Amino acid sequence: MADIHLDAVTKIFGKQVRAVDRVELTIADQEFMVLLGPSGCGKTTLMRMIAGLEYPDGGRIRIGGRDVTDLPPRKRPIAMVFQSYAVFPHLTVADNISFGLRMRHTPKADIRRRVEEVAGLVQLGPYLERFPAQLSGGQRQRVAVARAVVMEPDVLLMDEPLSNLDALLRLTFRAELKRLVAELKTTTIYVTHDQVEALSLGDRIAVMREGRIIQVDAPMAVYDRPVNEFVGGFIGNPPMNYLRGRIERDGGTARVMIGEHALPVPPEARPDTAGDVLVGIRAEHVTASDRAVAGAIEARTEVVEPLGPQLLVTALVGDQRIKLLTHPDFAIQPDQPIWLQPDPGKLRWFDTGTREAIVPSV
Ligand code: ATP
């Protein structure tokens, strides 16, 4: 069992910088947890504390039920993969992968068997006798992953392992990594600022901001129900749309006014408040028409961007901007009237002051 418990973990640099601030997080055995957040939010510092490369100023860290807070890295059941591959240039792929095992004085026959097994897993079998300089960036990163995995750690820590790879390679390697971790069933923590990576890889995502974890949930739950304006804007491309609106109630019914346009709000999506709100809606949850539709919001197109599988349209609702994704064949030009129908069940509400989500109570 290699579950991980972080209890009020804190790291303060100098006197001012609370890089990690009282973080509480439980990661289940075999779970793939992604730490996601913008640059400087404390992800790497938190991971380094789990690895033992940094010691917390407060709080405790437990791995597999054991308190490891004060243990040095080599006494923790972890292996780490960094952004810079950090492979030894003067060693062959095989010797790079086996380095840790040799340090542990593992018998030679075992080393050979495990290196071959892991090289197969990361598809490096044909390259074992090459030197890192004779490999592509993606292959070098696979060596780094293999070197960590071969140690059979209870916990695998990865800090932006794909960020030095080009776009196409990232895409391929991401899927490979997902398959690999699923096969290994090792508890994994993965740091990234790339929301697509987080959505694609994680069993759960912990979204961080300014040293704190602000939401922990399954990827699509974070995407669909962000706890505040920041999360909805950080996750998703394009980010969630936010429009100023006003909830009006009349007996058993409710509607939201966006400018002069009224949209009915179904009971399951109804917030307990009335008055001004920030209305959140994802670009793919707005249906667009180039002809007038009863009850739809009339807007004007501003920019039309073909993305291949979809068309990204930016439109103005009064003075408010909204982005929507349509079928790529939708024949629309800039500066045309367009009628928009947000899916009422997908409307999300945020407090205009705190920017926190207002969750319907049903
Ligand atoms: P990035 O994605 O850019 O790597 P991050 O989310 O991993 O960012 P951290 O590297 O954990 O962020 O840094 C968190 C905060 O702590 C930042 O404000 C950073 O400047 C500060 N910090 C990190 N390491 C140190 C250090 N050794 N000394 C002083 N401040 C530090």
mmCIF file of C-alpha atoms and ligand atoms in Angstrom:
data_model
loop_
_atom_site.group_PDB
_atom_site.id
_atom_site.type_symbol
_atom_site.label_atom_id
_atom_site.label_comp_id
_atom_site.label_asym_id
_atom_site.label_seq_id
_atom_site.Cartn_x
_atom_site.Cartn_y
_atom_site.Cartn_z
ATOM 1 C CA MET A 1 0.000 0.000 0.000
ATOM 2 C CA ALA A 2 1.445 3.346 -0.982
ATOM 3 C CA ASP A 3 -1.207 5.839 -0.181
ATOM 4 C CA ILE A 4 0.044 9.356 0.562
ATOM 5 C CA HIS A 5 -1.260 11.729 3.200
ATOM 6 C CA LEU A 6 -0.273 15.362 3.336
ATOM 7 C CA ASP A 7 -1.332 17.036 6.534
ATOM 8 C CA ALA A 8 -1.074 20.845 6.704
ATOM 9 C CA VAL A 9 2.172 20.755 4.707
ATOM 10 C CA THR A 10 3.777 24.190 4.558
ATOM 11 C CA LYS A 11 6.946 25.625 3.057
ATOM 12 C CA ILE A 12 8.086 29.179 3.575
ATOM 13 C CA PHE A 13 11.068 30.570 1.657
ATOM 14 C CA GLY A 14 12.779 33.482 3.396
ATOM 15 C CA LYS A 15 10.293 35.378 5.521
ATOM 16 C CA GLN A 16 7.741 36.217 2.888
ATOM 17 C CA VAL A 17 7.118 33.481 0.336
ATOM 18 C CA ARG A 18 4.576 30.879 1.433
ATOM 19 C CA ALA A 19 5.367 28.581 -1.475
ATOM 20 C CA VAL A 20 3.123 25.849 -0.030
ATOM 21 C CA ASP A 21 0.483 26.790 2.472
ATOM 22 C CA ARG A 22 -1.141 24.217 4.774
ATOM 23 C CA VAL A 23 -1.833 21.693 2.033
ATOM 24 C CA GLU A 24 -4.133 18.796 2.877
ATOM 25 C CA LEU A 25 -4.256 16.009 0.333
ATOM 26 C CA THR A 26 -4.821 12.270 0.336
ATOM 27 C CA ILE A 27 -3.686 10.228 -2.643
ATOM 28 C CA ALA A 28 -4.956 6.670 -2.806
ATOM 29 C CA ASP A 29 -2.767 3.629 -3.426
ATOM 30 C CA GLN A 30 -2.198 3.259 -7.208
ATOM 31 C CA GLU A 31 -3.842 6.588 -7.931
ATOM 32 C CA PHE A 32 -2.531 8.933 -10.631
ATOM 33 C CA MET A 33 -2.750 12.403 -9.102
ATOM 34 C CA VAL A 34 -1.906 15.489 -11.126
ATOM 35 C CA LEU A 35 -0.797 18.696 -9.401
ATOM 36 C CA LEU A 36 -1.892 21.460 -11.757
ATOM 37 C CA GLY A 37 -1.489 25.202 -11.516
ATOM 38 C CA PRO A 38 0.148 28.283 -12.989
ATOM 39 C CA SER A 39 3.851 28.988 -12.731
ATOM 40 C CA GLY A 40 4.950 29.732 -9.183
ATOM 41 C CA CYS A 41 1.890 28.214 -7.439
ATOM 42 C CA GLY A 42 4.037 25.776 -5.444
ATOM 43 C CA LYS A 43 3.608 22.491 -7.351
ATOM 44 C CA THR A 44 7.293 21.694 -7.629
ATOM 45 C CA THR A 45 7.970 22.666 -4.033
ATOM 46 C CA LEU A 46 5.183 20.370 -2.858
ATOM 47 C CA MET A 47 6.518 17.488 -4.933
ATOM 48 C CA ARG A 48 10.079 18.115 -3.729
ATOM 49 C CA MET A 49 8.838 17.859 -0.137
ATOM 50 C CA ILE A 50 7.187 14.518 -0.911
ATOM 51 C CA ALA A 51 10.493 13.389 -2.444
ATOM 52 C CA GLY A 52 12.504 14.635 0.536
ATOM 53 C CA LEU A 53 14.514 17.130 -1.533
ATOM 54 C CA GLU A 54 12.982 19.914 0.528
ATOM 55 C CA TYR A 55 11.822 19.772 4.142
ATOM 56 C CA PRO A 56 8.520 21.325 5.205
ATOM 57 C CA ASP A 57 8.350 24.151 7.739
ATOM 58 C CA GLY A 58 5.121 22.694 9.013
ATOM 59 C CA GLY A 59 2.882 19.659 8.630
ATOM 60 C CA ARG A 60 3.490 15.947 8.141
ATOM 61 C CA ILE A 61 3.903 13.657 5.132
ATOM 62 C CA ARG A 62 2.988 9.975 5.322
ATOM 63 C CA ILE A 63 3.605 7.368 2.623
ATOM 64 C CA GLY A 64 2.063 3.926 3.060
ATOM 65 C CA GLY A 65 1.134 4.774 6.644
ATOM 66 C CA ARG A 66 4.712 5.680 7.570
ATOM 67 C CA ASP A 67 5.684 9.220 8.579
ATOM 68 C CA VAL A 68 8.484 10.174 6.172
ATOM 69 C CA THR A 69 8.554 13.903 6.923
ATOM 70 C CA ASP A 70 12.068 13.851 8.359
ATOM 71 C CA LEU A 71 13.536 11.078 6.196
ATOM 72 C CA PRO A 72 16.127 11.787 3.494
ATOM 73 C CA PRO A 73 15.147 10.997 -0.118
ATOM 74 C CA ARG A 74 16.983 7.651 -0.259
ATOM 75 C CA LYS A 75 14.960 6.349 2.677
ATOM 76 C CA ARG A 76 11.650 7.117 0.979
ATOM 77 C CA PRO A 77 10.011 4.545 -1.318
ATOM 78 C CA ILE A 78 9.974 6.960 -4.272
ATOM 79 C CA ALA A 79 11.552 7.546 -7.658
ATOM 80 C CA MET A 80 11.458 10.793 -9.559
ATOM 81 C CA VAL A 81 11.464 11.901 -13.205
ATOM 82 C CA PHE A 82 12.435 15.499 -13.862
ATOM 83 C CA GLN A 83 11.710 17.913 -16.666
ATOM 84 C CA SER A 84 15.356 17.931 -17.754
ATOM 85 C CA TYR A 85 15.957 14.263 -18.477
ATOM 86 C CA ALA A 86 19.121 14.219 -16.354
ATOM 87 C CA VAL A 87 20.437 11.031 -17.934
ATOM 88 C CA PHE A 88 24.165 10.283 -17.689
ATOM 89 C CA PRO A 89 25.697 11.165 -21.076
ATOM 90 C CA HIS A 90 28.695 8.831 -20.691
ATOM 91 C CA LEU A 91 26.573 5.749 -19.948
ATOM 92 C CA THR A 92 24.658 3.605 -22.436
ATOM 93 C CA VAL A 93 20.902 3.371 -22.212
ATOM 94 C CA ALA A 94 21.210 0.004 -20.457
ATOM 95 C CA ASP A 95 23.712 1.380 -17.931
ATOM 96 C CA ASN A 96 21.594 4.464 -17.338
ATOM 97 C CA ILE A 97 18.556 2.331 -16.630
ATOM 98 C CA SER A 98 20.450 -0.076 -14.389
ATOM 99 C CA PHE A 99 22.354 2.609 -12.474
ATOM 100 C CA GLY A 100 20.155 2.584 -9.371
ATOM 101 C CA LEU A 101 19.998 -1.208 -9.251
ATOM 102 C CA ARG A 102 23.799 -1.439 -9.404
ATOM 103 C CA MET A 103 24.056 1.065 -6.552
ATOM 104 C CA ARG A 104 21.798 -1.267 -4.602
ATOM 105 C CA HIS A 105 24.034 -4.239 -5.463
ATOM 106 C CA THR A 106 21.209 -6.113 -7.143
ATOM 107 C CA PRO A 107 22.482 -9.437 -8.610
ATOM 108 C CA LYS A 108 23.617 -9.111 -12.250
ATOM 109 C CA ALA A 109 21.120 -11.611 -13.662
ATOM 110 C CA ASP A 110 18.246 -9.742 -11.985
ATOM 111 C CA ILE A 111 19.538 -6.442 -13.329
ATOM 112 C CA ARG A 112 19.624 -7.759 -16.891
ATOM 113 C CA ARG A 113 16.127 -9.200 -16.634
ATOM 114 C CA ARG A 114 14.622 -6.041 -15.160
ATOM 115 C CA VAL A 115 16.358 -3.691 -17.579
ATOM 116 C CA GLU A 116 15.055 -5.709 -20.515
ATOM 117 C CA GLU A 117 11.577 -5.830 -19.054
ATOM 118 C CA VAL A 118 11.409 -2.073 -18.424
ATOM 119 C CA ALA A 119 13.078 -1.222 -21.746
ATOM 120 C CA GLY A 120 10.300 -3.208 -23.390
ATOM 121 C CA LEU A 121 7.657 -1.284 -21.478
ATOM 122 C CA VAL A 122 8.995 2.085 -22.659
ATOM 123 C CA GLN A 123 9.906 0.769 -26.116
ATOM 124 C CA LEU A 124 13.646 1.204 -25.783
ATOM 125 C CA GLY A 125 14.536 -2.429 -26.433
ATOM 126 C CA PRO A 126 16.495 -1.758 -29.655
ATOM 127 C CA TYR A 127 18.439 1.150 -28.156
ATOM 128 C CA LEU A 128 20.006 -0.377 -25.053
ATOM 129 C CA GLU A 129 23.592 -0.060 -26.287
ATOM 130 C CA ARG A 130 23.277 3.526 -27.529
ATOM 131 C CA PHE A 131 24.488 6.626 -25.695
ATOM 132 C CA PRO A 132 22.062 9.457 -24.853
ATOM 133 C CA ALA A 133 23.580 11.729 -27.531
ATOM 134 C CA GLN A 134 22.459 9.167 -30.105
ATOM 135 C CA LEU A 135 18.825 9.377 -28.998
ATOM 136 C CA SER A 136 15.958 11.772 -29.743
ATOM 137 C CA GLY A 137 14.552 13.955 -26.943
ATOM 138 C CA GLY A 138 11.591 11.616 -26.568
ATOM 139 C CA GLN A 139 13.828 8.569 -26.299
ATOM 140 C CA ARG A 140 16.020 10.310 -23.732
ATOM 141 C CA GLN A 141 12.966 11.089 -21.645
ATOM 142 C CA ARG A 142 11.964 7.423 -21.905
ATOM 143 C CA VAL A 143 15.363 6.510 -20.467
ATOM 144 C CA ALA A 144 14.652 8.811 -17.527
ATOM 145 C CA VAL A 145 11.241 7.209 -17.008
ATOM 146 C CA ALA A 146 12.723 3.701 -17.326
ATOM 147 C CA ARG A 147 15.432 4.537 -14.806
ATOM 148 C CA ALA A 148 12.807 5.540 -12.266
ATOM 149 C CA VAL A 149 10.419 2.689 -13.001
ATOM 150 C CA VAL A 150 13.091 -0.037 -12.826
ATOM 151 C CA MET A 151 13.550 0.717 -9.128
ATOM 152 C CA GLU A 152 9.972 -0.483 -8.546
ATOM 153 C CA PRO A 153 9.208 2.474 -6.314
ATOM 154 C CA ASP A 154 6.010 2.573 -4.297
ATOM 155 C CA VAL A 155 5.542 6.137 -5.531
ATOM 156 C CA LEU A 156 6.529 7.640 -8.868
ATOM 157 C CA LEU A 157 6.977 11.413 -8.920
ATOM 158 C CA MET A 158 7.095 13.219 -12.255
ATOM 159 C CA ASP A 159 7.798 16.934 -12.641
ATOM 160 C CA GLU A 160 6.721 18.209 -16.076
ATOM 161 C CA PRO A 161 8.325 15.227 -17.820
ATOM 162 C CA LEU A 162 6.932 16.145 -21.231
ATOM 163 C CA SER A 163 7.739 19.830 -21.318
ATOM 164 C CA ASN A 164 11.033 19.534 -23.199
ATOM 165 C CA LEU A 165 9.441 17.565 -26.019
ATOM 166 C CA ASP A 166 7.994 19.031 -29.198
ATOM 167 C CA ALA A 167 4.225 19.187 -29.617
ATOM 168 C CA LEU A 168 3.759 15.988 -31.592
ATOM 169 C CA LEU A 169 6.054 13.981 -29.357
ATOM 170 C CA ARG A 170 4.252 15.251 -26.279
ATOM 171 C CA LEU A 171 1.027 13.896 -27.660
ATOM 172 C CA THR A 172 2.474 10.450 -28.400
ATOM 173 C CA PHE A 173 4.434 10.252 -25.178
ATOM 174 C CA ARG A 174 1.429 11.344 -23.121
ATOM 175 C CA ALA A 175 -0.575 8.341 -24.299
ATOM 176 C CA GLU A 176 2.427 6.050 -23.743
ATOM 177 C CA LEU A 177 2.885 7.350 -20.242
ATOM 178 C CA LYS A 178 -0.769 6.800 -19.471
ATOM 179 C CA ARG A 179 -0.562 3.193 -20.662
ATOM 180 C CA LEU A 180 2.690 2.618 -18.773
ATOM 181 C CA VAL A 181 1.421 3.949 -15.452
ATOM 182 C CA ALA A 182 -1.799 1.961 -15.820
ATOM 183 C CA GLU A 183 0.283 -1.193 -16.311
ATOM 184 C CA LEU A 184 2.627 -0.468 -13.413
ATOM 185 C CA LYS A 185 -0.172 0.384 -10.980
ATOM 186 C CA THR A 186 2.273 2.594 -9.065
ATOM 187 C CA THR A 187 0.944 5.520 -7.067
ATOM 188 C CA THR A 188 1.940 8.493 -9.206
ATOM 189 C CA ILE A 189 2.120 12.232 -8.664
ATOM 190 C CA TYR A 190 2.549 14.292 -11.790
ATOM 191 C CA VAL A 191 3.276 18.027 -11.804
ATOM 192 C CA THR A 192 2.238 20.154 -14.767
ATOM 193 C CA HIS A 193 0.984 23.590 -15.704
ATOM 194 C CA ASP A 194 -0.585 22.098 -18.840
ATOM 195 C CA GLN A 195 -4.296 21.636 -18.304
ATOM 196 C CA VAL A 196 -4.661 19.294 -21.286
ATOM 197 C CA GLU A 197 -2.051 16.955 -19.815
ATOM 198 C CA ALA A 198 -3.823 17.103 -16.483
ATOM 199 C CA LEU A 199 -7.207 16.280 -17.995
ATOM 200 C CA SER A 200 -5.787 13.496 -20.111
ATOM 201 C CA LEU A 201 -3.636 11.742 -17.520
ATOM 202 C CA GLY A 202 -5.022 12.149 -14.041
ATOM 203 C CA ASP A 203 -7.366 9.920 -12.086
ATOM 204 C CA ARG A 204 -7.795 13.133 -10.143
ATOM 205 C CA ILE A 205 -6.450 16.656 -10.473
ATOM 206 C CA ALA A 206 -5.425 18.870 -7.562
ATOM 207 C CA VAL A 207 -5.581 22.458 -8.771
ATOM 208 C CA MET A 208 -3.129 24.741 -6.957
ATOM 209 C CA ARG A 209 -2.950 28.478 -6.676
ATOM 210 C CA GLU A 210 -0.667 30.597 -4.513
ATOM 211 C CA GLY A 211 0.534 27.674 -2.424
ATOM 212 C CA ARG A 212 -2.915 26.233 -1.784
ATOM 213 C CA ILE A 213 -4.962 23.425 -3.236
ATOM 214 C CA ILE A 214 -8.263 24.901 -4.301
ATOM 215 C CA GLN A 215 -9.992 21.927 -5.922
ATOM 216 C CA VAL A 216 -9.400 18.182 -6.013
ATOM 217 C CA ASP A 217 -11.605 16.136 -8.277
ATOM 218 C CA ALA A 218 -11.810 13.810 -11.280
ATOM 219 C CA PRO A 219 -10.710 15.623 -14.454
ATOM 220 C CA MET A 220 -14.152 16.058 -15.985
ATOM 221 C CA ALA A 221 -15.628 17.082 -12.641
ATOM 222 C CA VAL A 222 -13.058 19.872 -12.358
ATOM 223 C CA TYR A 223 -13.792 20.840 -15.947
ATOM 224 C CA ASP A 224 -17.553 20.741 -15.565
ATOM 225 C CA ARG A 225 -17.915 22.135 -12.060
ATOM 226 C CA PRO A 226 -15.025 24.460 -11.259
ATOM 227 C CA VAL A 227 -15.149 25.725 -7.690
ATOM 228 C CA ASN A 228 -14.366 29.266 -8.732
ATOM 229 C CA GLU A 229 -13.803 31.569 -11.676
ATOM 230 C CA PHE A 230 -10.051 30.911 -11.652
ATOM 231 C CA VAL A 231 -10.388 27.123 -12.084
ATOM 232 C CA GLY A 232 -12.945 27.447 -14.903
ATOM 233 C CA GLY A 233 -10.634 29.881 -16.653
ATOM 234 C CA PHE A 234 -7.460 27.868 -16.110
ATOM 235 C CA ILE A 235 -8.897 24.546 -17.262
ATOM 236 C CA GLY A 236 -10.254 24.266 -20.779
ATOM 237 C CA ASN A 237 -9.273 25.797 -24.059
ATOM 238 C CA PRO A 238 -10.971 28.142 -24.638
ATOM 239 C CA PRO A 239 -11.484 28.978 -20.965
ATOM 240 C CA MET A 240 -15.006 28.976 -19.541
ATOM 241 C CA ASN A 241 -17.015 32.024 -20.668
ATOM 242 C CA TYR A 242 -18.145 34.387 -17.950
ATOM 243 C CA LEU A 243 -21.014 36.803 -18.572
ATOM 244 C CA ARG A 244 -22.557 39.289 -16.200
ATOM 245 C CA GLY A 245 -26.094 38.193 -15.491
ATOM 246 C CA ARG A 246 -28.998 38.579 -13.126
ATOM 247 C CA ILE A 247 -31.150 35.824 -11.650
ATOM 248 C CA GLU A 248 -34.833 36.716 -11.429
ATOM 249 C CA ARG A 249 -37.365 34.571 -9.650
ATOM 250 C CA ASP A 250 -41.089 34.497 -10.066
ATOM 251 C CA GLY A 251 -42.890 31.986 -7.885
ATOM 252 C CA GLY A 252 -41.661 28.556 -8.933
ATOM 253 C CA THR A 253 -39.778 29.711 -12.008
ATOM 254 C CA ALA A 254 -36.447 31.415 -12.473
ATOM 255 C CA ARG A 255 -34.670 33.020 -15.366
ATOM 256 C CA VAL A 256 -31.359 34.646 -15.922
ATOM 257 C CA MET A 257 -31.068 37.971 -17.669
ATOM 258 C CA ILE A 258 -27.966 38.524 -19.767
ATOM 259 C CA GLY A 259 -28.228 42.086 -20.986
ATOM 260 C CA GLU A 260 -31.780 42.247 -22.296
ATOM 261 C CA HIS A 261 -31.973 38.556 -23.005
ATOM 262 C CA ALA A 262 -33.837 36.219 -20.696
ATOM 263 C CA LEU A 263 -32.956 32.521 -20.434
ATOM 264 C CA PRO A 264 -35.062 30.067 -18.436
ATOM 265 C CA VAL A 265 -33.173 28.272 -15.690
ATOM 266 C CA PRO A 266 -34.281 24.654 -15.098
ATOM 267 C CA PRO A 267 -34.849 23.639 -11.457
ATOM 268 C CA GLU A 268 -31.771 21.353 -11.348
ATOM 269 C CA ALA A 269 -29.491 24.245 -12.356
ATOM 270 C CA ARG A 270 -31.114 26.870 -10.179
ATOM 271 C CA PRO A 271 -28.976 28.650 -7.612
ATOM 272 C CA ASP A 272 -30.441 29.550 -4.245
ATOM 273 C CA THR A 273 -29.713 33.208 -4.798
ATOM 274 C CA ALA A 274 -31.306 35.953 -6.812
ATOM 275 C CA GLY A 275 -29.709 39.099 -8.158
ATOM 276 C CA ASP A 276 -26.396 39.672 -9.865
ATOM 277 C CA VAL A 277 -24.295 36.649 -10.767
ATOM 278 C CA LEU A 278 -21.448 35.755 -13.038
ATOM 279 C CA VAL A 279 -22.797 33.217 -15.537
ATOM 280 C CA GLY A 280 -20.321 30.538 -16.607
ATOM 281 C CA ILE A 281 -20.777 28.511 -19.783
ATOM 282 C CA ARG A 282 -18.355 26.381 -21.775
ATOM 283 C CA ALA A 283 -17.835 27.201 -25.474
ATOM 284 C CA GLU A 284 -19.102 23.780 -26.596
ATOM 285 C CA HIS A 285 -22.341 24.187 -24.663
ATOM 286 C CA VAL A 286 -23.592 27.086 -26.763
ATOM 287 C CA THR A 287 -25.541 26.251 -29.914
ATOM 288 C CA ALA A 288 -25.248 28.854 -32.657
ATOM 289 C CA SER A 289 -27.520 29.699 -35.567
ATOM 290 C CA ASP A 290 -27.158 32.247 -38.357
ATOM 291 C CA ARG A 291 -30.929 32.775 -38.317
ATOM 292 C CA ALA A 292 -33.164 34.236 -35.662
ATOM 293 C CA VAL A 293 -34.313 31.622 -33.146
ATOM 294 C CA ALA A 294 -37.055 32.357 -30.614
ATOM 295 C CA GLY A 295 -35.625 32.669 -27.117
ATOM 296 C CA ALA A 296 -31.992 32.747 -28.329
ATOM 297 C CA ILE A 297 -29.527 35.477 -27.454
ATOM 298 C CA GLU A 298 -28.777 37.751 -30.362
ATOM 299 C CA ALA A 299 -25.073 38.486 -30.698
ATOM 300 C CA ARG A 300 -22.627 39.654 -33.340
ATOM 301 C CA THR A 301 -19.657 37.655 -34.568
ATOM 302 C CA GLU A 302 -16.275 39.254 -34.151
ATOM 303 C CA VAL A 303 -13.664 36.604 -35.022
ATOM 304 C CA VAL A 304 -14.060 33.221 -36.727
ATOM 305 C CA GLU A 305 -11.198 30.726 -36.336
ATOM 306 C CA PRO A 306 -11.164 27.306 -38.020
ATOM 307 C CA LEU A 307 -9.442 24.818 -35.684
ATOM 308 C CA GLY A 308 -9.865 21.729 -37.859
ATOM 309 C CA PRO A 309 -12.399 19.613 -35.997
ATOM 310 C CA GLN A 310 -14.300 22.701 -34.839
ATOM 311 C CA LEU A 311 -14.833 26.362 -35.573
ATOM 312 C CA LEU A 312 -14.045 28.779 -32.745
ATOM 313 C CA VAL A 313 -16.298 31.815 -32.927
ATOM 314 C CA THR A 314 -15.867 34.935 -30.806
ATOM 315 C CA ALA A 315 -19.058 36.966 -30.564
ATOM 316 C CA LEU A 316 -20.293 40.030 -28.726
ATOM 317 C CA VAL A 317 -23.423 39.962 -26.591
ATOM 318 C CA GLY A 318 -23.883 43.694 -26.062
ATOM 319 C CA ASP A 319 -20.490 44.676 -24.677
ATOM 320 C CA GLN A 320 -19.698 41.160 -23.392
ATOM 321 C CA ARG A 321 -17.499 38.724 -25.294
ATOM 322 C CA ILE A 322 -18.319 35.029 -25.598
ATOM 323 C CA LYS A 323 -16.498 32.181 -27.333
ATOM 324 C CA LEU A 324 -18.283 29.205 -28.795
ATOM 325 C CA LEU A 325 -17.302 26.072 -30.677
ATOM 326 C CA THR A 326 -19.388 24.995 -33.653
ATOM 327 C CA HIS A 327 -19.294 22.345 -36.351
ATOM 328 C CA PRO A 328 -16.432 23.177 -38.756
ATOM 329 C CA ASP A 329 -18.861 23.526 -41.677
ATOM 330 C CA PHE A 330 -20.914 26.253 -39.998
ATOM 331 C CA ALA A 331 -20.912 29.023 -42.620
ATOM 332 C CA ILE A 332 -20.408 32.184 -40.601
ATOM 333 C CA GLN A 333 -18.328 35.298 -41.199
ATOM 334 C CA PRO A 334 -17.079 38.006 -38.857
ATOM 335 C CA ASP A 335 -19.401 40.933 -38.171
ATOM 336 C CA GLN A 336 -22.653 39.033 -38.738
ATOM 337 C CA PRO A 337 -25.656 38.549 -36.484
ATOM 338 C CA ILE A 338 -25.676 35.173 -34.719
ATOM 339 C CA TRP A 339 -28.203 33.593 -32.338
ATOM 340 C CA LEU A 340 -26.884 31.747 -29.335
ATOM 341 C CA GLN A 341 -28.573 29.124 -27.169
ATOM 342 C CA PRO A 342 -26.597 28.072 -24.115
ATOM 343 C CA ASP A 343 -27.558 24.646 -22.777
ATOM 344 C CA PRO A 344 -29.507 25.667 -19.634
ATOM 345 C CA GLY A 345 -28.347 22.566 -17.731
ATOM 346 C CA LYS A 346 -24.740 23.613 -18.295
ATOM 347 C CA LEU A 347 -25.031 27.115 -16.897
ATOM 348 C CA ARG A 348 -22.769 27.667 -13.889
ATOM 349 C CA TRP A 349 -23.058 30.476 -11.374
ATOM 350 C CA PHE A 350 -20.364 32.457 -9.616
ATOM 351 C CA ASP A 351 -20.562 35.122 -6.946
ATOM 352 C CA THR A 352 -19.765 38.526 -8.464
ATOM 353 C CA GLY A 353 -17.756 39.484 -5.367
ATOM 354 C CA THR A 354 -15.887 36.373 -4.230
ATOM 355 C CA ARG A 355 -15.823 34.713 -7.701
ATOM 356 C CA GLU A 356 -16.652 31.422 -5.953
ATOM 357 C CA ALA A 357 -19.121 28.980 -7.514
ATOM 358 C CA ILE A 358 -22.704 29.116 -6.297
ATOM 359 C CA VAL A 359 -23.808 25.506 -6.305
ATOM 360 C CA PRO A 360 -27.488 24.581 -6.793
ATOM 361 C CA SER A 361 -28.704 22.779 -3.699
ATOM 362 C CA VAL A 362 -30.677 20.085 -5.583
HETATM 363 P P1 ATP B 1 6.746 26.359 -12.117
HETATM 364 O O1 ATP B 1 5.605 25.726 -12.866
HETATM 365 O O2 ATP B 1 7.151 27.679 -12.692
HETATM 366 O O3 ATP B 1 7.898 25.424 -11.871
HETATM 367 P P2 ATP B 1 5.736 25.885 -9.448
HETATM 368 O O4 ATP B 1 4.264 25.916 -9.318
HETATM 369 O O5 ATP B 1 6.380 24.564 -9.513
HETATM 370 O O6 ATP B 1 6.172 26.768 -10.687
HETATM 371 P P3 ATP B 1 7.500 26.429 -7.254
HETATM 372 O O7 ATP B 1 8.728 26.185 -8.054
HETATM 373 O O8 ATP B 1 7.101 25.389 -6.296
HETATM 374 O O9 ATP B 1 6.291 26.724 -8.234
HETATM 375 O O10 ATP B 1 7.657 27.809 -6.511
HETATM 376 C C1 ATP B 1 6.675 28.330 -5.628
HETATM 377 C C2 ATP B 1 7.125 29.679 -5.082
HETATM 378 O O11 ATP B 1 8.262 29.500 -4.250
HETATM 379 C C3 ATP B 1 7.545 30.674 -6.148
HETATM 380 O O12 ATP B 1 7.129 31.947 -5.733
HETATM 381 C C4 ATP B 1 9.043 30.561 -6.169
HETATM 382 O O13 ATP B 1 9.641 31.766 -6.611
HETATM 383 C C5 ATP B 1 9.369 30.258 -4.699
HETATM 384 N N1 ATP B 1 10.567 29.441 -4.560
HETATM 385 C C6 ATP B 1 10.761 28.199 -5.040
HETATM 386 N N2 ATP B 1 11.975 27.707 -4.658
HETATM 387 C C7 ATP B 1 12.569 28.677 -3.931
HETATM 388 C C8 ATP B 1 13.826 28.798 -3.255
HETATM 389 N N3 ATP B 1 14.700 27.792 -3.257
HETATM 390 N N4 ATP B 1 14.081 29.950 -2.613
HETATM 391 C C9 ATP B 1 13.192 30.957 -2.594
HETATM 392 N N5 ATP B 1 11.996 30.910 -3.195
HETATM 393 C C10 ATP B 1 11.676 29.806 -3.861
#
